[in-house]
Amino acid sequence: QVQLVESGGGLVQAGGSLTLSCAASRSISSINILAWYRQAPGNQRERAARLNSDGSTIYLDSVKGRFTISRDSAKNVVYLQMNGLKPEDTAVYYCHAVVAGLAYWGKGTLVTVSS
């Protein structure tokens, strides 16, 4: 089992920045896929960013150039750096990991961007 705990959410003004953290209960070096999803109430959940085991990344078109996913394997932490935030980025952000074919989710952290 893998436990994922997100932190770093909060209220920011449009154009501001936030960095989200996801602490994993075990080494993330063997995790095949790490990702950040987001979901606003009443909206579909969407994948904001994904980090593959080979280091390649995939970003939602609307966040490209503004968001960066990375990890610190020594600390077992995955980050999502968010710059130039827009009101439409407002959502609960969830950390996601795939380990040995099984999916794990954090409980989410709320990001609110005011206009």
Coordinates of N, CA and C in Angstrom, one line a residue:
Q1 N 0.8 -1.2 0.0 CA 0.0 0.0 0.0 C 0.9 1.2 0.0
V2 N 0.3 2.3 -0.6 CA 1.0 3.6 -0.7 C 0.1 4.7 -0.2
Q3 N 0.5 5.4 0.8 CA -0.3 6.6 1.2 C 0.3 7.8 0.6
L4 N -0.6 8.7 0.2 CA -0.2 10.0 -0.5 C -0.9 11.1 0.3
V5 N -0.2 12.1 0.7 CA -0.7 13.2 1.4 C -0.3 14.5 0.7
E6 N -1.3 15.3 0.3 CA -1.0 16.5 -0.4 C -1.0 17.7 0.6
S7 N -0.3 18.7 0.2 CA -0.2 19.9 1.0 C 0.1 21.1 0.1
G8 N 0.0 22.3 0.6 CA 0.4 23.5 -0.1 C -0.7 24.3 -0.8
G9 N -1.9 23.8 -0.8 CA -3.1 24.5 -1.3 C -3.4 25.8 -0.5
G10 N -4.2 26.7 -1.1 CA -4.5 27.9 -0.5 C -5.2 28.9 -1.4
L11 N -5.3 30.1 -0.9 CA -6.0 31.2 -1.7 C -4.9 32.1 -2.2
V12 N -4.9 32.3 -3.5 CA -4.0 33.2 -4.2 C -4.7 34.1 -5.2
Q13 N -4.1 35.3 -5.5 CA -4.7 36.1 -6.5 C -4.2 35.7 -7.9
A14 N -5.0 36.0 -8.9 CA -4.7 35.7 -10.3 C -3.3 36.2 -10.6
G15 N -2.5 35.4 -11.2 CA -1.1 35.7 -11.5 C -0.1 35.3 -10.5
G16 N -0.6 34.8 -9.4 CA 0.3 34.4 -8.3 C 0.8 32.9 -8.5
S17 N 1.5 32.5 -7.6 CA 2.1 31.1 -7.7 C 1.9 30.3 -6.4
L18 N 1.8 29.0 -6.6 CA 1.8 28.1 -5.5 C 2.6 26.8 -5.9
T19 N 3.1 26.2 -4.9 CA 3.7 24.9 -5.1 C 3.1 23.8 -4.2
L20 N 2.5 22.8 -4.8 CA 1.9 21.7 -4.1 C 2.9 20.6 -3.8
S21 N 2.7 19.9 -2.7 CA 3.6 18.8 -2.4 C 2.8 17.6 -2.1
C22 N 3.3 16.5 -2.5 CA 2.7 15.2 -2.2 C 3.7 14.3 -1.6
A23 N 3.5 13.9 -0.3 CA 4.4 13.1 0.4 C 3.9 11.6 0.3
A24 N 4.8 10.8 -0.1 CA 4.5 9.3 -0.2 C 5.0 8.6 1.0
S25 N 4.3 7.5 1.3 CA 4.7 6.7 2.5 C 5.8 5.7 2.2
R26 N 6.3 5.6 1.0 CA 7.3 4.7 0.6 C 8.1 5.4 -0.5
S27 N 9.2 4.7 -0.9 CA 10.1 5.2 -1.9 C 9.3 5.4 -3.2
I28 N 9.5 6.5 -3.9 CA 8.8 6.7 -5.2 C 9.6 6.3 -6.4
S29 N 10.8 5.8 -6.1 CA 11.7 5.5 -7.2 C 11.1 4.3 -8.0
S30 N 10.3 3.5 -7.4 CA 9.7 2.3 -8.1 C 8.3 2.6 -8.6
I31 N 7.8 3.8 -8.4 CA 6.5 4.1 -8.9 C 6.5 4.4 -10.4
N32 N 5.7 3.8 -11.1 CA 5.7 3.9 -12.5 C 5.2 5.3 -13.0
I33 N 4.1 5.7 -12.4 CA 3.5 7.0 -12.9 C 3.1 7.8 -11.7
L34 N 3.5 9.1 -11.7 CA 3.1 10.1 -10.7 C 2.4 11.2 -11.4
A35 N 1.3 11.6 -10.9 CA 0.5 12.7 -11.5 C -0.3 13.5 -10.6
W36 N -0.7 14.7 -11.1 CA -1.6 15.6 -10.4 C -2.9 15.7 -11.2
Y37 N -4.0 15.4 -10.5 CA -5.3 15.7 -11.1 C -6.0 16.8 -10.4
R38 N -7.0 17.4 -11.0 CA -7.7 18.4 -10.4 C -9.2 18.3 -10.8
Q39 N -10.0 18.7 -9.8 CA -11.5 18.7 -10.0 C -12.2 19.8 -9.3
A40 N -13.0 20.6 -10.1 CA -13.8 21.6 -9.5 C -15.2 21.0 -9.2
P41 N -15.9 21.4 -8.2 CA -17.3 20.9 -7.9 C -18.2 20.9 -9.2
G42 N -18.8 19.8 -9.5 CA -19.6 19.7 -10.7 C -18.9 19.6 -12.0
N43 N -17.6 19.5 -12.0 CA -16.9 19.4 -13.2 C -16.1 18.0 -13.2
Q44 N -15.7 17.7 -14.4 CA -15.0 16.4 -14.6 C -13.6 16.5 -14.0
R45 N -13.1 15.4 -13.5 CA -11.7 15.4 -13.1 C -10.8 15.4 -14.3
E46 N -9.7 16.1 -14.2 CA -8.8 16.2 -15.4 C -7.4 16.1 -14.8
R47 N -6.5 15.5 -15.7 CA -5.1 15.3 -15.3 C -4.4 16.6 -15.7
A48 N -3.8 17.3 -14.7 CA -3.1 18.5 -14.9 C -1.7 18.2 -15.4
A49 N -1.0 17.2 -14.8 CA 0.4 16.9 -15.1 C 0.7 15.4 -14.8
R50 N 1.6 14.8 -15.6 CA 2.0 13.5 -15.3 C 3.5 13.4 -15.4
L51 N 4.1 12.6 -14.5 CA 5.5 12.4 -14.6 C 5.7 10.9 -14.7
N52 N 6.3 10.4 -15.8 CA 6.6 9.0 -16.0 C 7.9 8.6 -15.4
S53 N 8.1 7.3 -15.3 CA 9.3 6.7 -14.6 C 10.5 7.1 -15.4
D54 N 10.4 7.3 -16.7 CA 11.6 7.7 -17.5 C 11.9 9.2 -17.4
G55 N 11.1 9.9 -16.6 CA 11.4 11.4 -16.5 C 10.6 12.2 -17.4
S56 N 9.9 11.7 -18.4 CA 9.1 12.4 -19.3 C 7.9 13.0 -18.6
T57 N 7.4 14.1 -19.2 CA 6.2 14.7 -18.6 C 5.1 15.0 -19.6
I58 N 3.9 15.0 -19.1 CA 2.8 15.4 -20.0 C 1.9 16.4 -19.2
Y59 N 1.5 17.4 -19.9 CA 0.7 18.5 -19.3 C -0.6 18.7 -20.0
L60 N -1.6 19.1 -19.2 CA -2.8 19.6 -19.8 C -2.5 20.8 -20.6
D61 N -3.1 20.9 -21.8 CA -2.7 22.0 -22.7 C -2.9 23.4 -22.0
S62 N -4.0 23.5 -21.2 CA -4.3 24.8 -20.6 C -3.3 25.2 -19.5
V63 N -2.4 24.3 -19.1 CA -1.4 24.6 -18.0 C 0.0 24.6 -18.5
K64 N 0.2 24.2 -19.8 CA 1.5 24.1 -20.3 C 2.2 25.5 -20.2
G65 N 3.5 25.5 -19.8 CA 4.2 26.7 -19.6 C 4.0 27.4 -18.3
R66 N 3.0 26.9 -17.5 CA 2.7 27.5 -16.2 C 3.0 26.5 -15.1
F67 N 2.7 25.2 -15.3 CA 2.9 24.2 -14.3 C 4.1 23.3 -14.6
T68 N 4.7 22.9 -13.5 CA 5.9 22.0 -13.6 C 5.7 20.9 -12.6
I69 N 5.8 19.6 -13.0 CA 5.7 18.5 -12.1 C 7.2 18.0 -11.9
S70 N 7.5 17.7 -10.7 CA 8.9 17.2 -10.4 C 8.8 16.3 -9.2
R71 N 9.9 15.7 -8.9 CA 10.0 14.9 -7.7 C 11.4 14.9 -7.0
D72 N 11.4 14.7 -5.7 CA 12.6 14.6 -4.9 C 12.6 13.2 -4.4
S73 N 13.2 12.3 -5.0 CA 13.2 10.9 -4.6 C 13.7 10.6 -3.3
A74 N 14.7 11.4 -2.9 CA 15.4 11.3 -1.6 C 14.4 11.6 -0.4
K75 N 13.4 12.5 -0.7 CA 12.4 12.9 0.3 C 11.1 12.2 0.1
N76 N 11.0 11.4 -1.0 CA 9.7 10.8 -1.4 C 8.6 11.8 -1.5
V77 N 8.9 12.9 -2.2 CA 7.9 13.9 -2.4 C 7.8 14.3 -3.9
V78 N 6.6 14.5 -4.3 CA 6.3 15.0 -5.7 C 5.7 16.4 -5.6
Y79 N 6.2 17.2 -6.5 CA 5.8 18.6 -6.4 C 5.0 19.0 -7.7
L80 N 4.2 20.0 -7.5 CA 3.5 20.7 -8.7 C 3.7 22.2 -8.5
Q81 N 4.6 22.8 -9.2 CA 4.8 24.2 -9.2 C 3.9 24.9 -10.2
M82 N 3.1 25.8 -9.7 CA 2.1 26.5 -10.5 C 2.4 28.0 -10.5
N83 N 2.6 28.5 -11.7 CA 2.8 29.9 -11.8 C 1.8 30.5 -12.7
G84 N 1.6 31.8 -12.6 CA 0.7 32.5 -13.5 C -0.7 32.0 -13.3
L85 N -1.1 31.7 -12.1 CA -2.4 31.1 -11.8 C -3.6 31.9 -12.3
K86 N -4.6 31.2 -12.8 CA -5.8 31.9 -13.3 C -7.0 31.4 -12.5
P87 N -8.1 32.1 -12.5 CA -9.3 31.7 -11.8 C -9.8 30.3 -12.2
E88 N -9.6 30.0 -13.4 CA -10.0 28.7 -13.9 C -9.2 27.5 -13.4
D89 N -8.1 27.8 -12.7 CA -7.2 26.8 -12.1 C -7.8 26.4 -10.8
T90 N -8.8 27.1 -10.3 CA -9.4 26.8 -9.0 C -10.0 25.4 -9.0
A91 N -9.6 24.5 -8.1 CA -10.0 23.2 -8.0 C -9.4 22.5 -6.8
V92 N -9.8 21.3 -6.5 CA -9.2 20.4 -5.6 C -8.1 19.6 -6.4
Y93 N -6.9 19.7 -5.9 CA -5.8 19.0 -6.6 C -5.5 17.7 -5.9
Y94 N -5.4 16.6 -6.6 CA -5.2 15.3 -6.1 C -3.9 14.7 -6.6
C95 N -3.1 14.1 -5.7 CA -1.9 13.4 -6.0 C -2.3 12.0 -6.4
H96 N -1.7 11.5 -7.5 CA -2.0 10.1 -8.0 C -0.8 9.4 -8.3
A97 N -0.8 8.1 -8.0 CA 0.4 7.2 -8.2 C -0.1 5.9 -8.7
V98 N 0.7 5.3 -9.6 CA 0.4 3.9 -10.1 C 1.6 3.1 -9.7
V99 N 1.4 2.1 -8.9 CA 2.4 1.2 -8.4 C 2.0 -0.2 -8.7
A100 N 2.9 -0.9 -9.4 CA 2.6 -2.3 -9.8 C 1.2 -2.5 -10.3
G101 N 0.8 -1.6 -11.1 CA -0.5 -1.7 -11.7 C -1.7 -1.3 -10.9
L102 N -1.5 -0.8 -9.7 CA -2.5 -0.4 -8.8 C -2.5 1.1 -8.6
A103 N -3.7 1.7 -8.6 CA -3.8 3.2 -8.5 C -4.0 3.6 -7.0
Y104 N -3.3 4.7 -6.6 CA -3.5 5.3 -5.3 C -3.7 6.8 -5.4
W105 N -4.5 7.3 -4.5 CA -4.9 8.7 -4.5 C -4.7 9.3 -3.2
G106 N -4.4 10.6 -3.2 CA -4.4 11.4 -1.9 C -5.8 11.9 -1.7
K107 N -6.0 12.6 -0.6 CA -7.3 13.1 -0.3 C -7.6 14.5 -0.9
G108 N -6.5 15.1 -1.4 CA -6.7 16.4 -2.1 C -6.3 17.6 -1.3
T109 N -6.0 18.7 -2.0 CA -5.7 20.0 -1.4 C -6.4 21.0 -2.3
L110 N -7.1 22.0 -1.7 CA -7.8 23.0 -2.4 C -7.0 24.2 -2.8
V111 N -7.1 24.5 -4.1 CA -6.4 25.7 -4.6 C -7.5 26.6 -5.1
T112 N -7.5 27.9 -4.6 CA -8.5 28.9 -5.0 C -7.8 30.1 -5.5
V113 N -8.1 30.5 -6.7 CA -7.5 31.6 -7.4 C -8.5 32.7 -7.5
S114 N -8.3 33.8 -6.9 CA -9.3 34.9 -7.0 C -8.9 35.8 -8.2
S115 N -9.9 36.4 -8.8 CA -9.8 37.3 -10.0 C -9.5 38.7 -9.6

